[in-house]
Coordinates of C-alpha atoms and ligand atoms in Angstrom, one line a residue:
X1433 CA -39.2 -1.1 -55.7
X1434 CA -40.0 1.8 -53.5
X1435 CA -43.0 1.3 -51.3
X1436 CA -45.1 4.0 -49.9
X1437 CA -45.1 3.6 -46.1
X1438 CA -47.1 6.6 -45.3
X1439 CA -49.7 7.7 -47.8
X1440 CA -50.6 11.0 -46.3
X1441 CA -49.4 14.4 -47.5
X1442 CA -45.8 15.1 -46.5
X1443 CA -45.2 11.5 -45.6
X1444 CA -41.7 10.2 -45.7
X1445 CA -41.4 7.4 -48.3
X1446 CA -38.4 5.2 -48.5
X1447 CA -37.0 1.8 -48.7
X1448 CA -35.1 1.4 -45.5
X1449 CA -32.4 -0.7 -47.2
X1450 CA -31.8 2.0 -49.8
X1451 CA -31.5 4.5 -47.0
X1452 CA -28.9 2.4 -45.3
X1453 CA -26.9 1.9 -48.5
X1454 CA -27.0 5.6 -49.1
X1455 CA -25.4 6.1 -45.7
X1456 CA -22.8 3.4 -45.7
X1457 CA -22.4 2.3 -49.3
X1458 CA -23.4 -1.1 -50.6
X1459 CA -20.4 -3.0 -49.4
X1460 CA -20.6 -2.1 -45.7
X1461 CA -16.9 -2.5 -45.7
X1462 CA -15.3 -2.2 -42.3
X1463 CA -18.5 -1.7 -40.4
X1464 CA -18.2 -3.6 -37.1
X1465 CA -19.9 -6.9 -37.2
X1466 CA -20.6 -6.6 -40.9
X1467 CA -19.1 -9.2 -43.1
X1468 CA -20.0 -7.8 -46.5
X1469 CA -23.0 -10.0 -47.1
X1470 CA -25.2 -7.0 -46.9
X1471 CA -28.3 -6.2 -45.0
X1472 CA -31.3 -8.3 -45.3
X1473 CA -29.3 -11.5 -45.5
X1474 CA -28.7 -13.8 -42.6
X1475 CA -25.5 -12.7 -41.0
X1476 CA -22.7 -14.7 -39.5
X1477 CA -22.3 -14.2 -35.8
X1478 CA -20.6 -11.0 -34.7
X1479 CA -17.5 -11.6 -32.6
X1480 CA -17.9 -10.1 -29.2
X1481 CA -15.2 -10.1 -26.6
X1482 CA -16.2 -11.3 -23.2
X1483 CA -16.3 -9.2 -20.0
X1484 CA -13.3 -8.3 -18.0
X1485 CA -13.4 -9.5 -14.5
X1486 CA -12.1 -8.1 -11.2
X1487 CA -10.7 -10.1 -8.3
X1488 CA -9.6 -8.5 -5.0
X1489 CA -6.6 -9.9 -3.2
X1490 CA -4.9 -9.0 0.0
X1491 CA -1.2 -9.8 0.4
X1492 CA 0.9 -10.1 3.5
X1493 CA 3.3 -7.2 4.1
X1494 CA 6.4 -9.1 3.2
X1495 CA 4.8 -10.9 0.2
X1496 CA 4.3 -7.5 -1.4
X1497 CA 7.9 -6.7 -0.9
X1498 CA 9.5 -9.9 -2.1
X1499 CA 6.9 -11.1 -4.5
X1500 CA 5.0 -14.4 -4.3
X1501 CA 2.8 -16.8 -6.1
X1502 CA -0.8 -17.0 -5.3
X1503 CA -3.5 -19.4 -6.3
X1504 CA -7.2 -18.7 -6.0
X1505 CA -10.5 -20.1 -7.3
X1506 CA -12.1 -17.9 -9.9
X1507 CA -15.7 -18.2 -11.1
X1508 CA -15.9 -17.2 -14.8
X1509 CA -17.7 -18.0 -18.0
X1510 CA -16.1 -20.3 -20.5
X1511 CA -17.2 -21.2 -24.0
X1512 CA -19.3 -24.4 -23.9
X1513 CA -17.1 -27.0 -25.4
X1514 CA -20.0 -29.2 -26.4
X1515 CA -21.6 -26.7 -28.8
X1516 CA -18.5 -24.6 -29.3
X1517 CA -20.4 -21.6 -28.0
X1518 CA -23.3 -21.7 -30.6
X1519 CA -25.8 -22.8 -28.0
X1520 CA -27.3 -25.3 -30.5
X1521 CA -27.4 -29.0 -30.0
X1522 CA -24.7 -30.6 -32.1
X1523 CA -26.2 -31.9 -35.3
X1524 CA -29.4 -29.9 -35.0
X1525 CA -30.5 -27.5 -37.7
X1526 CA -31.1 -23.8 -37.4
X1527 CA -34.6 -22.6 -38.4
X1528 CA -35.4 -19.3 -40.1
X1529 CA -36.5 -16.7 -37.7
X1530 CA -40.3 -16.2 -38.0
X1531 CA -40.1 -12.6 -36.8
X1532 CA -37.8 -11.2 -39.5
X1533 CA -38.1 -14.0 -42.0
X1534 CA -34.3 -14.5 -42.0
X1535 CA -33.4 -10.9 -42.7
X1536 CA -32.1 -10.2 -39.2
X1537 CA -33.7 -6.8 -39.0
X1538 CA -37.2 -5.5 -38.6
X1539 CA -38.8 -2.3 -39.9
X1540 CA -40.8 -0.3 -37.5
X1541 CA -43.1 2.5 -38.8
X1542 CA -44.1 5.3 -36.6
X1543 CA -46.6 8.1 -36.9
X1544 CA -45.2 11.5 -35.9
X1545 CA -46.5 15.0 -36.3
X1546 CA -44.3 15.2 -39.4
X1547 CA -45.6 12.1 -41.0
X1548 CA -44.7 8.4 -41.0
X1549 CA -41.2 7.4 -40.2
X1550 CA -39.7 4.0 -40.8
X1551 CA -36.9 2.7 -38.8
X1552 CA -34.9 -0.4 -39.2
X1553 CA -33.6 -2.2 -36.1
X1554 CA -32.0 -5.5 -35.3
X1555 CA -34.6 -8.3 -35.0
X1556 CA -35.3 -8.7 -31.3
X1557 CA -36.2 -12.3 -31.7
X1558 CA -33.1 -13.7 -33.4
X1559 CA -30.7 -10.9 -32.5
X1560 CA -29.9 -10.2 -36.1
X1561 CA -28.9 -13.7 -37.0
X1562 CA -32.0 -14.4 -39.1
X1563 CA -32.1 -17.9 -37.8
X1564 CA -33.0 -19.5 -34.5
X1565 CA -31.7 -22.5 -32.7
X1566 CA -34.2 -25.3 -33.1
X1567 CA -32.7 -27.5 -30.4
X1568 CA -30.6 -26.1 -27.5
X1569 CA -27.3 -27.6 -26.4
X1570 CA -28.0 -29.6 -23.2
X1571 CA -24.8 -28.6 -21.6
X1572 CA -25.2 -24.9 -21.7
X1573 CA -29.0 -24.7 -22.3
X1574 CA -28.4 -22.6 -25.3
X1575 CA -26.3 -19.9 -23.6
X1576 CA -23.1 -21.0 -25.4
X1577 CA -21.2 -20.3 -22.2
X1578 CA -21.0 -22.1 -18.9
X1579 CA -19.9 -20.9 -15.5
X1580 CA -17.0 -22.8 -14.2
X1581 CA -14.7 -22.5 -11.2
X1582 CA -11.0 -22.4 -12.2
X1583 CA -7.9 -22.3 -10.1
X1584 CA -5.9 -19.3 -11.2
X1585 CA -2.2 -19.0 -10.4
X1586 CA -0.7 -15.5 -10.4
X1587 CA 2.9 -14.5 -10.0
X1588 CA 3.1 -11.4 -7.9
X1589 CA 6.3 -9.4 -8.7
X1590 CA 8.4 -7.9 -5.9
X1591 CA 7.5 -4.3 -5.0
X1592 CA 3.8 -4.3 -5.5
X1593 CA 1.8 -1.9 -3.3
X1594 CA -1.8 -1.1 -2.3
X1595 CA -3.7 -0.3 -5.4
X1596 CA -1.5 -2.3 -7.8
X1597 CA -3.5 -4.1 -10.5
X1598 CA -2.3 -7.3 -12.2
X1599 CA -3.7 -8.2 -15.5
X1600 CA -4.2 -11.9 -16.2
X1601 CA -4.9 -12.1 -19.9
X1602 CA -7.7 -14.3 -21.2
X1603 CA -9.1 -15.2 -17.8
X1604 CA -12.2 -13.0 -17.9
X1605 CA -15.5 -14.2 -19.1
X1606 CA -15.6 -15.9 -22.5
X1607 CA -17.3 -13.9 -25.2
X1608 CA -20.8 -14.9 -26.3
X1609 CA -21.1 -17.3 -29.3
X1610 CA -17.5 -18.4 -29.0
X1611 CA -16.1 -14.9 -28.8
X1612 CA -12.7 -14.3 -27.2
X1613 CA -12.5 -14.0 -23.5
X1614 CA -12.0 -10.8 -21.6
X1615 CA -9.1 -10.3 -19.1
X1616 CA -8.9 -10.8 -15.4
X1617 CA -7.7 -7.9 -13.3
X1618 CA -6.4 -8.7 -9.8
X1619 CA -6.6 -5.6 -7.5
X1620 CA -4.1 -5.8 -4.7
X1621 CA -4.4 -4.6 -1.1
X1622 CA -1.5 -5.0 1.3
X1623 CA -1.8 -6.0 5.0
X1624 CA -0.4 -3.6 7.4
X1625 CA 1.9 -4.5 10.3
X1626 CA 2.4 -2.4 13.4
X1627 CA 6.2 -2.5 13.4
X1628 CA 7.0 -1.3 9.9
X1629 CA 5.3 1.4 7.8
X1630 CA 5.9 1.6 4.1
X1631 CA 6.1 4.7 2.0
X1632 CA 6.9 3.8 -1.6
X1633 CA 10.1 1.8 -1.6
X1634 CA 11.2 3.1 1.8
X1635 CA 10.2 1.5 5.1
X1636 CA 10.2 3.2 8.5
X1637 CA 10.0 2.1 12.1
X1638 CA 10.3 3.7 15.5
X1639 CA 12.9 2.4 18.0
X1640 CA 12.5 3.3 21.6
X1641 CA 15.7 3.4 23.7
X1642 CA 16.4 4.6 27.3
X1643 CA 18.0 8.0 27.9
X1644 CA 21.1 6.2 29.2
X1645 CA 21.4 4.1 26.0
X1646 CA 21.0 7.3 24.0
X1647 CA 23.9 8.8 25.9
X1648 CA 26.1 5.8 26.1
X1649 CA 25.2 4.0 22.8
X1650 CA 23.9 0.5 22.6
X1651 CA 22.8 -2.3 20.2
X1652 CA 19.1 -3.0 19.9
X1653 CA 17.2 -5.7 18.1
X1654 CA 15.1 -4.2 15.3
X1655 CA 12.6 -5.9 13.0
X1656 CA 13.2 -5.6 9.3
X1657 CA 11.5 -7.4 6.4
X1658 CA 14.5 -9.8 6.3
X1659 CA 14.0 -10.6 10.0
X1660 CA 15.4 -9.3 13.2
X1661 CA 18.7 -7.4 12.9
X1662 CA 21.0 -5.7 15.3
X1663 CA 20.8 -1.9 15.1
X1664 CA 23.8 0.0 16.3
X1665 CA 22.8 3.1 18.4
X1666 CA 25.9 5.4 18.5
X1667 CA 26.7 7.3 21.8
X1668 CA 25.1 10.7 21.9
X1669 CA 22.0 9.7 19.8
X1670 CA 19.4 12.5 19.9
X1671 CA 15.6 12.0 20.1
X1672 CA 14.3 12.0 16.6
X1673 CA 17.6 11.0 15.0
X1674 CA 17.1 8.7 12.1
X1675 CA 19.3 5.7 11.6
X1676 CA 19.3 4.2 8.1
X1677 CA 19.7 0.6 7.1
X1678 CA 20.5 1.0 3.4
X1679 CA 18.8 -1.3 0.9
X1680 CA 16.6 -3.0 3.5
X1681 CA 13.4 -1.4 2.1
X1682 CA 11.1 -2.5 -0.7
X1683 CA 12.3 -3.1 -4.3
X1684 CA 11.1 -0.8 -7.0
X1685 CA 8.3 -2.5 -9.0
X1686 CA 9.6 -3.9 -12.3
X1687 CA 13.1 -2.7 -11.4
X1688 CA 14.0 -5.0 -8.5
X1689 CA 17.7 -4.0 -8.6
X1690 CA 16.6 -0.6 -7.1
X1691 CA 15.8 -1.0 -3.5
X1692 CA 14.7 1.4 -0.8
X1693 CA 16.0 1.9 2.7
X1694 CA 14.7 1.1 6.1
X1695 CA 14.7 4.2 8.3
X1696 CA 14.6 4.0 12.1
X1697 CA 13.4 7.0 14.0
X1698 CA 14.9 7.0 17.5
X1699 CA 12.6 7.7 20.4
X1700 CA 14.2 8.4 23.7
X1701 CA 12.2 7.4 26.8
X1702 CA 12.7 9.5 30.0
X1703 CA 11.6 7.6 33.1
X1704 CA 8.9 9.3 35.1
X1705 CA 10.0 7.8 38.3
X1706 CA 13.5 6.8 39.5
X1707 CA 14.6 4.9 42.6
X1708 CA 16.3 6.6 45.5
X1709 CA 19.6 5.2 44.4
X1710 CA 19.1 6.3 40.8
X1711 CA 18.2 9.8 42.1
X1712 CA 21.3 10.0 44.2
X1713 CA 23.4 9.0 41.2
X1714 CA 21.6 11.4 38.9
X1715 CA 22.0 14.3 41.3
X1716 CA 25.7 13.5 41.6
X1717 CA 25.8 13.5 37.9
X1718 CA 23.9 16.7 37.8
X1719 CA 26.4 18.3 40.2
X1720 CA 29.1 17.4 37.8
X1721 CA 27.7 18.8 34.7
X1722 CA 25.2 21.5 35.7
X1723 CA 26.1 25.1 36.0
X1724 CA 25.4 26.7 39.4
X1725 CA 22.7 28.9 37.9
X1726 CA 20.9 25.9 36.6
X1727 CA 21.4 24.0 39.8
X1728 CA 20.2 26.7 42.2
X1729 CA 17.1 27.0 40.1
X1730 CA 16.2 23.3 39.8
X1731 CA 18.0 21.6 42.7
X1732 CA 18.4 24.1 45.6
X1733 CA 19.3 21.4 48.1
X1734 CA 22.5 20.3 46.4
X1735 CA 25.5 21.6 48.2
X1736 CA 28.9 21.9 46.9
X1737 CA 31.9 22.6 49.2
X1738 CA 33.5 25.1 46.9
X1739 CA 30.4 27.3 47.0
X1740 CA 30.1 27.3 50.8
X1741 CA 33.7 28.0 51.5
X1742 CA 34.7 30.3 48.8
X1743 CA 33.3 33.8 48.8
X1744 CA 34.6 34.1 45.3
X1745 CA 32.1 31.5 44.1
X1746 CA 29.4 34.1 43.9
X1747 CA 30.6 34.4 40.4
X1748 CA 27.8 33.0 38.1
X1749 CA 30.0 31.8 35.3
X1750 CA 31.7 29.1 37.2
X1751 CA 33.6 26.7 34.9
X1752 CA 34.3 23.1 35.7
X1753 CA 38.0 23.6 35.9
X1754 CA 37.5 26.5 38.3
X1755 CA 35.4 24.3 40.6
X1756 CA 38.1 21.7 40.4
X1757 CA 40.5 24.3 41.6
X1758 CA 38.2 25.3 44.4
X1759 CA 37.6 21.6 45.3
X1760 CA 41.4 21.2 45.5
X1761 CA 41.5 24.3 47.7
X1762 CA 38.8 22.9 50.0
X1763 CA 40.7 19.6 50.3
X1764 CA 43.8 21.5 51.1
X1765 CA 42.0 23.4 53.8
X1766 CA 40.6 20.3 55.3
X1767 CA 43.9 18.6 55.2
X1768 CA 45.5 21.6 56.8
X1769 CA 42.8 21.9 59.4
X1770 CA 43.1 18.2 60.1
X1771 CA 46.9 18.4 60.5
X1772 CA 46.6 21.4 62.8
X1773 CA 44.0 19.5 64.9
X1774 CA 46.2 16.4 65.0
X1775 CA 49.2 18.5 65.8
X1776 CA 47.4 20.2 68.6
X1777 CA 46.2 16.8 69.9
X1778 CA 49.7 15.5 69.8
X1779 CA 51.0 18.5 71.6
X1780 CA 48.4 18.1 74.4
X1781 CA 49.2 14.4 74.7
X1782 CA 52.9 15.0 74.9
X1783 CA 52.7 18.0 77.3
X1784 CA 50.0 17.0 79.8
Ligands
LIG1136 ZN1 -23.3 -25.7 -25.3
LIG1137 ZN1 -35.2 -12.5 -36.6

């Protein structure tokens, strides 16, 4: 049975099928694509899974948080239903491959410096089937698959984020020759909005308030993913303070009972210009709260009666209650001076 392929000295002589059996055993059990019928015989089609597909989708900011349903048109390959993926016209007969004579493989012999080598490979003509389609299916022109557009509906769970991938099983390309389809992978991107930033399950925003509102406290309207809400700014809020609306963030993916917070960072705006009236009021305010050392440095024009009348006010550590006392003293002095003046005037009127 052995056939001499070479013929020269040192030539390698073998029957390729024996060689194959020596490697894998005669049964070929478990070898992918093998069905036990053995080499050299027309094989049944190997089952090959179709390609996975990728589809890119951009979601609105709130849709990613609350979840949504999306429908889109996908172009993929489906098994031709006319020929059931075989590619052959229904009722037509297969013909034996002329290249391999029905074996499915071809033997190639090569001359190398070490002699002649024989190599077995899958028949390039029939792809290893050993037979050829004599008449192609008209629907798919023999491909066994046809490209179709299909509306795909996907349910986006709450809490997805940029880079999340959804798998839609079985919506990839159909496999060749009726093989099972691959899967569709939907890659998600999330639209950004200027008002709210997202970091994982937490959301953050910046709220600008006036310095007066920061001091006095106020209620501002703030945008959340659930709509506009009123945000309570407590009196004495500092720039950079963070106010938290608990459980107004994004839900945790696949665990929607866990929800993040919405954090509002407070920005306090200081006016660059104030009106004359505002300035007067602010200076009056400053005279109330500023210490003299600060005032003389920043606002030298401001006068205070207690300072001008009392020599004792040279003391740097003047306290508010002290200045009150001094103010009272000044008032008393004025009243006293006024009463003296009035008394003198009365005396002149009465006696002249
Ligand atoms: Zn077909
Ligand atoms: Zn062939």
